[in-house]
Tab-separated table of C-alpha atoms and ligand atoms in Angstrom:
chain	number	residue	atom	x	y	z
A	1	UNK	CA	-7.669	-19.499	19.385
A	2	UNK	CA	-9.229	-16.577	18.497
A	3	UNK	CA	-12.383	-16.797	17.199
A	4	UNK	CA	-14.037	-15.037	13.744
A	5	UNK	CA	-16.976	-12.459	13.974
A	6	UNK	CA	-19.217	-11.050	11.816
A	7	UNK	CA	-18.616	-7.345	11.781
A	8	UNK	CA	-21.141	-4.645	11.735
A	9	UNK	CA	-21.605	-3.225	7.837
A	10	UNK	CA	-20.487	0.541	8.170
A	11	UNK	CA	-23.702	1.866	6.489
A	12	UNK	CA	-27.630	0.629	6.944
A	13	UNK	CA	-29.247	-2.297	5.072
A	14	UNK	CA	-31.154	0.416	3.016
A	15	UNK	CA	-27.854	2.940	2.243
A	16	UNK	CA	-26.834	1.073	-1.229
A	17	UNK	CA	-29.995	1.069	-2.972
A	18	UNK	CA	-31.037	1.218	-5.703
A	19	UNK	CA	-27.727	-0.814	-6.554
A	20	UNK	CA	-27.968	-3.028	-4.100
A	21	UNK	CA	-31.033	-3.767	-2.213
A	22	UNK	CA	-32.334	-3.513	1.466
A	23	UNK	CA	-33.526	-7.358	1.147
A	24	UNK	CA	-30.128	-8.619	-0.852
A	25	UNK	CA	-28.048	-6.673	1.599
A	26	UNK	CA	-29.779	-8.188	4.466
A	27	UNK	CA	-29.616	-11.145	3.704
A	28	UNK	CA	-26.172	-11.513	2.282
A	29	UNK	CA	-25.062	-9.860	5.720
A	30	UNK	CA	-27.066	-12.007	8.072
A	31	UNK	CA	-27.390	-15.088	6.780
A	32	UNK	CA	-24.142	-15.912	3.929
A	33	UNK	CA	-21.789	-14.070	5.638
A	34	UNK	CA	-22.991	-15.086	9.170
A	35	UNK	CA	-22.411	-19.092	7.652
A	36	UNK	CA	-19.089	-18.469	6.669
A	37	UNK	CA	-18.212	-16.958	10.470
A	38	UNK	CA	-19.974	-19.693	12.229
A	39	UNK	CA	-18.562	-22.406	9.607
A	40	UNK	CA	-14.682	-21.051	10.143
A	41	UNK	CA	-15.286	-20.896	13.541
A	42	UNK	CA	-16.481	-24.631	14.436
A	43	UNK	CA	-13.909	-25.853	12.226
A	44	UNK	CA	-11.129	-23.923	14.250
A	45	UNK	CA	-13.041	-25.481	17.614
A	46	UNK	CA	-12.438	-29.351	15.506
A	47	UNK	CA	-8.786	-28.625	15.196
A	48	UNK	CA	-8.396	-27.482	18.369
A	49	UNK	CA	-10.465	-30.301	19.929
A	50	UNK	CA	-8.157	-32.914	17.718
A	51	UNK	CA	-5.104	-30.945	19.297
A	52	UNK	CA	-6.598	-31.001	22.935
A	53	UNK	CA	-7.044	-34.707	22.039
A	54	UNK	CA	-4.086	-35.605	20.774
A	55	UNK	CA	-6.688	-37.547	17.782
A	56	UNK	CA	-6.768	-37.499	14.340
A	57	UNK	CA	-8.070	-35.186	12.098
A	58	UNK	CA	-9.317	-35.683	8.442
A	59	UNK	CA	-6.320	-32.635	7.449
A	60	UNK	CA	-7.334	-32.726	3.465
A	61	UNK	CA	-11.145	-32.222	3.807
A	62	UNK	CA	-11.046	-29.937	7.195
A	63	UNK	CA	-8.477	-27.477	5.819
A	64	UNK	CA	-9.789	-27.606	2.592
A	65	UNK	CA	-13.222	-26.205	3.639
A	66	UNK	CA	-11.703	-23.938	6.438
A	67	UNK	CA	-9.838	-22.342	3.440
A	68	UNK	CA	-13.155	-21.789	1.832
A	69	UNK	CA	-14.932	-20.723	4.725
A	70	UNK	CA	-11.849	-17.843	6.035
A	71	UNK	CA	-11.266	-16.621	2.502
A	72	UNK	CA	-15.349	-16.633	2.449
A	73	UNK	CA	-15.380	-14.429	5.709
A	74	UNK	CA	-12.264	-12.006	4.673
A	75	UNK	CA	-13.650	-11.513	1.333
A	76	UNK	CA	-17.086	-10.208	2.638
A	77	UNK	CA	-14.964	-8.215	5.333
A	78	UNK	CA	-12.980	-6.597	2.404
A	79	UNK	CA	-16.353	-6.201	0.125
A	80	UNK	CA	-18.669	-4.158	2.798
A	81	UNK	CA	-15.941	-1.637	3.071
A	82	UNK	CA	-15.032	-1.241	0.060
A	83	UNK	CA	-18.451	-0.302	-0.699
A	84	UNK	CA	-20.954	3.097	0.371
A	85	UNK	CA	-23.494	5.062	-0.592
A	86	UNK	CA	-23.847	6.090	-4.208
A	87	UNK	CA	-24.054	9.966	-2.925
A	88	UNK	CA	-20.886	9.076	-0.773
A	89	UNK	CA	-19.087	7.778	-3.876
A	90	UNK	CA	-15.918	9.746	-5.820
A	91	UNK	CA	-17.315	7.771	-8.899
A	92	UNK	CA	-13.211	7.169	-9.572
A	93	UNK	CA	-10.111	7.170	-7.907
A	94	UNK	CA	-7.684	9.919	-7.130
A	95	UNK	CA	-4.623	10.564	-5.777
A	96	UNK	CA	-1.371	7.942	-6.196
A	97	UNK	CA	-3.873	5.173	-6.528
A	98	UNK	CA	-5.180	6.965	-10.208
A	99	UNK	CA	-2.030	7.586	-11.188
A	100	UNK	CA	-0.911	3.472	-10.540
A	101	UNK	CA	-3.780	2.286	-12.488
A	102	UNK	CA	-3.191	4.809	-15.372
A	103	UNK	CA	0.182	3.075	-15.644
A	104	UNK	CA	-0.408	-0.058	-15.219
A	105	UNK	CA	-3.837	-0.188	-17.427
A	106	UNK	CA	-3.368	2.672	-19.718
A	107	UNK	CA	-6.647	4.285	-18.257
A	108	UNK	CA	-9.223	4.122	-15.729
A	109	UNK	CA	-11.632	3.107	-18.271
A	110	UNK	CA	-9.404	0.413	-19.359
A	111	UNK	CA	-9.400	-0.744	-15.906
A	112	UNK	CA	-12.703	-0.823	-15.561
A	113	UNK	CA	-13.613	-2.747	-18.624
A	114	UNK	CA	-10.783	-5.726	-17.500
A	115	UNK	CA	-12.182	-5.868	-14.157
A	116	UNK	CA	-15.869	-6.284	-15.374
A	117	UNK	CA	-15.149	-8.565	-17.869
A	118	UNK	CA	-13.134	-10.585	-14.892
A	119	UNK	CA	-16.296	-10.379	-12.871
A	120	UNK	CA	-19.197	-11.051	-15.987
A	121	UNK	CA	-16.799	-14.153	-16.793
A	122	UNK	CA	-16.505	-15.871	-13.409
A	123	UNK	CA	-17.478	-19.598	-13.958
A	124	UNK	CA	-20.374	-20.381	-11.554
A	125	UNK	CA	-19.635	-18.128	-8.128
A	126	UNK	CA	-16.675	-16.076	-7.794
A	127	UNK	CA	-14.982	-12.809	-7.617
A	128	UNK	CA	-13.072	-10.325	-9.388
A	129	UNK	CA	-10.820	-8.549	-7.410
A	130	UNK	CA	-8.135	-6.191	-7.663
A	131	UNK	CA	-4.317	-6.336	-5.635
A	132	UNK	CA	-1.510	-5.330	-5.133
A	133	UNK	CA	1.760	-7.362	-4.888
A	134	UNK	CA	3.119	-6.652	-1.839
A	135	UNK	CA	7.393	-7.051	-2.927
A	136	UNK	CA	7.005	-6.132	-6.689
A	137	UNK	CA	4.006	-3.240	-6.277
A	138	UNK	CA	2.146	-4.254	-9.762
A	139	UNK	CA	-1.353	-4.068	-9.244
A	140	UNK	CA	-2.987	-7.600	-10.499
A	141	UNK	CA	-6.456	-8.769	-11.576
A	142	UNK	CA	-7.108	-11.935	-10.144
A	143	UNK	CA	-10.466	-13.918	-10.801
A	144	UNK	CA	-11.148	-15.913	-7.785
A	145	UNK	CA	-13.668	-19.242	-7.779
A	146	UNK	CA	-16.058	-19.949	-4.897
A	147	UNK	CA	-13.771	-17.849	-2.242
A	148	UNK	CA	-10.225	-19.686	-2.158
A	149	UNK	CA	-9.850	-21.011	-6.020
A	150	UNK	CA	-6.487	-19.203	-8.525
A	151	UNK	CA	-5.932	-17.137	-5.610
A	152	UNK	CA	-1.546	-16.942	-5.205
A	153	UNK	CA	0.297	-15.110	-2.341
A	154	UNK	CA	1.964	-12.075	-1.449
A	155	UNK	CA	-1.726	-10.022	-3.108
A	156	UNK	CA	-3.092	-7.265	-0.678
A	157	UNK	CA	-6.956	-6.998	-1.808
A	158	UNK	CA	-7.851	-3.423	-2.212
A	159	UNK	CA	-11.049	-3.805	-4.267
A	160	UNK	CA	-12.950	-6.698	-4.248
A	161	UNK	CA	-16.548	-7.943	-6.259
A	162	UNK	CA	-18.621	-10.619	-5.164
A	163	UNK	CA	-20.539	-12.099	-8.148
A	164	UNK	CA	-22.397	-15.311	-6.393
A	165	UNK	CA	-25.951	-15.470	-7.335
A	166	UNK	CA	-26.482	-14.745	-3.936
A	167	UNK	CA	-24.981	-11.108	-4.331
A	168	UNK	CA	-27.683	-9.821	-7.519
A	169	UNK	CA	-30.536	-12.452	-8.284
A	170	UNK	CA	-32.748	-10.963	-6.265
A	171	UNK	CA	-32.221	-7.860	-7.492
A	172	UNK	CA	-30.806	-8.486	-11.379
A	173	UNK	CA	-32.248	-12.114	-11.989
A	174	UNK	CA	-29.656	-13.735	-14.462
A	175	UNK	CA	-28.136	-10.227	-15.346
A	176	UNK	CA	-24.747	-10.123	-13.463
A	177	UNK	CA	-23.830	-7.550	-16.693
A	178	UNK	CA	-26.288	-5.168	-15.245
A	179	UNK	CA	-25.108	-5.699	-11.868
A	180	UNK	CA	-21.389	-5.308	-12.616
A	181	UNK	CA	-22.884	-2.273	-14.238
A	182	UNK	CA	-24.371	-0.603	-11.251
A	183	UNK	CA	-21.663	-2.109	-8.616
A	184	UNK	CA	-19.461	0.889	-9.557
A	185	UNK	CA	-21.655	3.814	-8.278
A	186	UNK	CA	-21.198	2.246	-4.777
A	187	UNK	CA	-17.391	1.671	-4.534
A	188	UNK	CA	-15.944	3.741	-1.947
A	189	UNK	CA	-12.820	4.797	-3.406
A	190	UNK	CA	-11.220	6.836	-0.254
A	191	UNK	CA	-11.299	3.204	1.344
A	192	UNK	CA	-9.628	1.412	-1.723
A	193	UNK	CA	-7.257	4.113	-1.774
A	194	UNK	CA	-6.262	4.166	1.655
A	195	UNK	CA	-5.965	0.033	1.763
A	196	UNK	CA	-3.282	0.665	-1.143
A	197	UNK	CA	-1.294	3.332	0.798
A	198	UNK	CA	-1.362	1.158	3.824
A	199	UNK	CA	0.804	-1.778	2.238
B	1	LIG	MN1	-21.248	-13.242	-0.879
């Protein structure tokens, strides 16, 4: 089986700030992201062994938190490159990807106050994220709980916020708002467009 890795982020620790910063970054990287990887991984090495084995397996409770731990690794995957440097930032999207979300939402702006509002209202830790639907091409909000929860299929992420604690405390305290608020000087919109042209 092939195994999970933690991939290299494709800008330094320090590149995001004052959004983000060099200690939050760091540590989401290396140490949440890292457990998800190494989590998904020696669950895939349980299976296997239970296969190898020809034993039981607990099914409910070992799929249940490899679904966590996966969606928690793909998220993050999806999250550091949808992200750069403020400087490095369009500050909007262009191109066929504008033009979808002024028809589906009216306006950017409209957009952006439905996705925040999906992020600011995530109960506990979550996500807001932003997809496509692969067969009927609408472009859906979806909230997501912990990494796996009101999540349906056939959705191709092309924007993606992670608003665990984890993600702003350090930086924001109790203000995810303000957070939210910042996130979208750092959202590398070349990369969102070009994961919804390659669906
Ligand atoms: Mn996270």
């Amino acid at each position: 089986m092939e195994k999970y890795k933690l991939p290299n982020l494709p800008y330094g620790y320090k590149d995001l700030e004052p959004y983000m910063s060099e200690e939050v970054l760091t540590l989401h990287h290396t140490k949440h992201h890292k457990a998800y990887v190494e989590s998904a991984n020696a669950l895939l090495d349980k299976i296997k062994d239970a296969r190898d084995k020809n034993s039981e397996l607990d099914f409910k409770s070992v799929l249940k938190s490899f679904s966590f731990n996966v969606a928690g690794h793909i998220l993050h995957e999806i999250f550091w490159k949808i992200m750069a440097p403020a400087e490095a930032s369009a500050g909007k999207p262009n191109g066929e990807l504008a033009k979808m979300i002024e028809k589906e939402f009216g306006s950017f702006e409209r957009f952006k106050t439905e996705f925040s509002e999906t992020a600011k209202s995530v109960e506990g830790s979550g996500w807001a994220v932003l997809a496509l639907h692969k067969e009927h091409g609408n472009l859906n909000i979806i909230q997501i709980e912990k990494h796996n929860v009101n999540f349906y299929p056939e959705q191709k992420i092309i924007l993606c916020l992670d608003v665990w604690e984890h993600a702003y405390y350090l930086d924001y305290k109790n203000d995810r708002a303000k957070f939210i608020e910042n996130w979208w000087n750092i959202v590398n919109w070349e990369e969102v467009e070009s994961r919804f042209k390659s669906t």
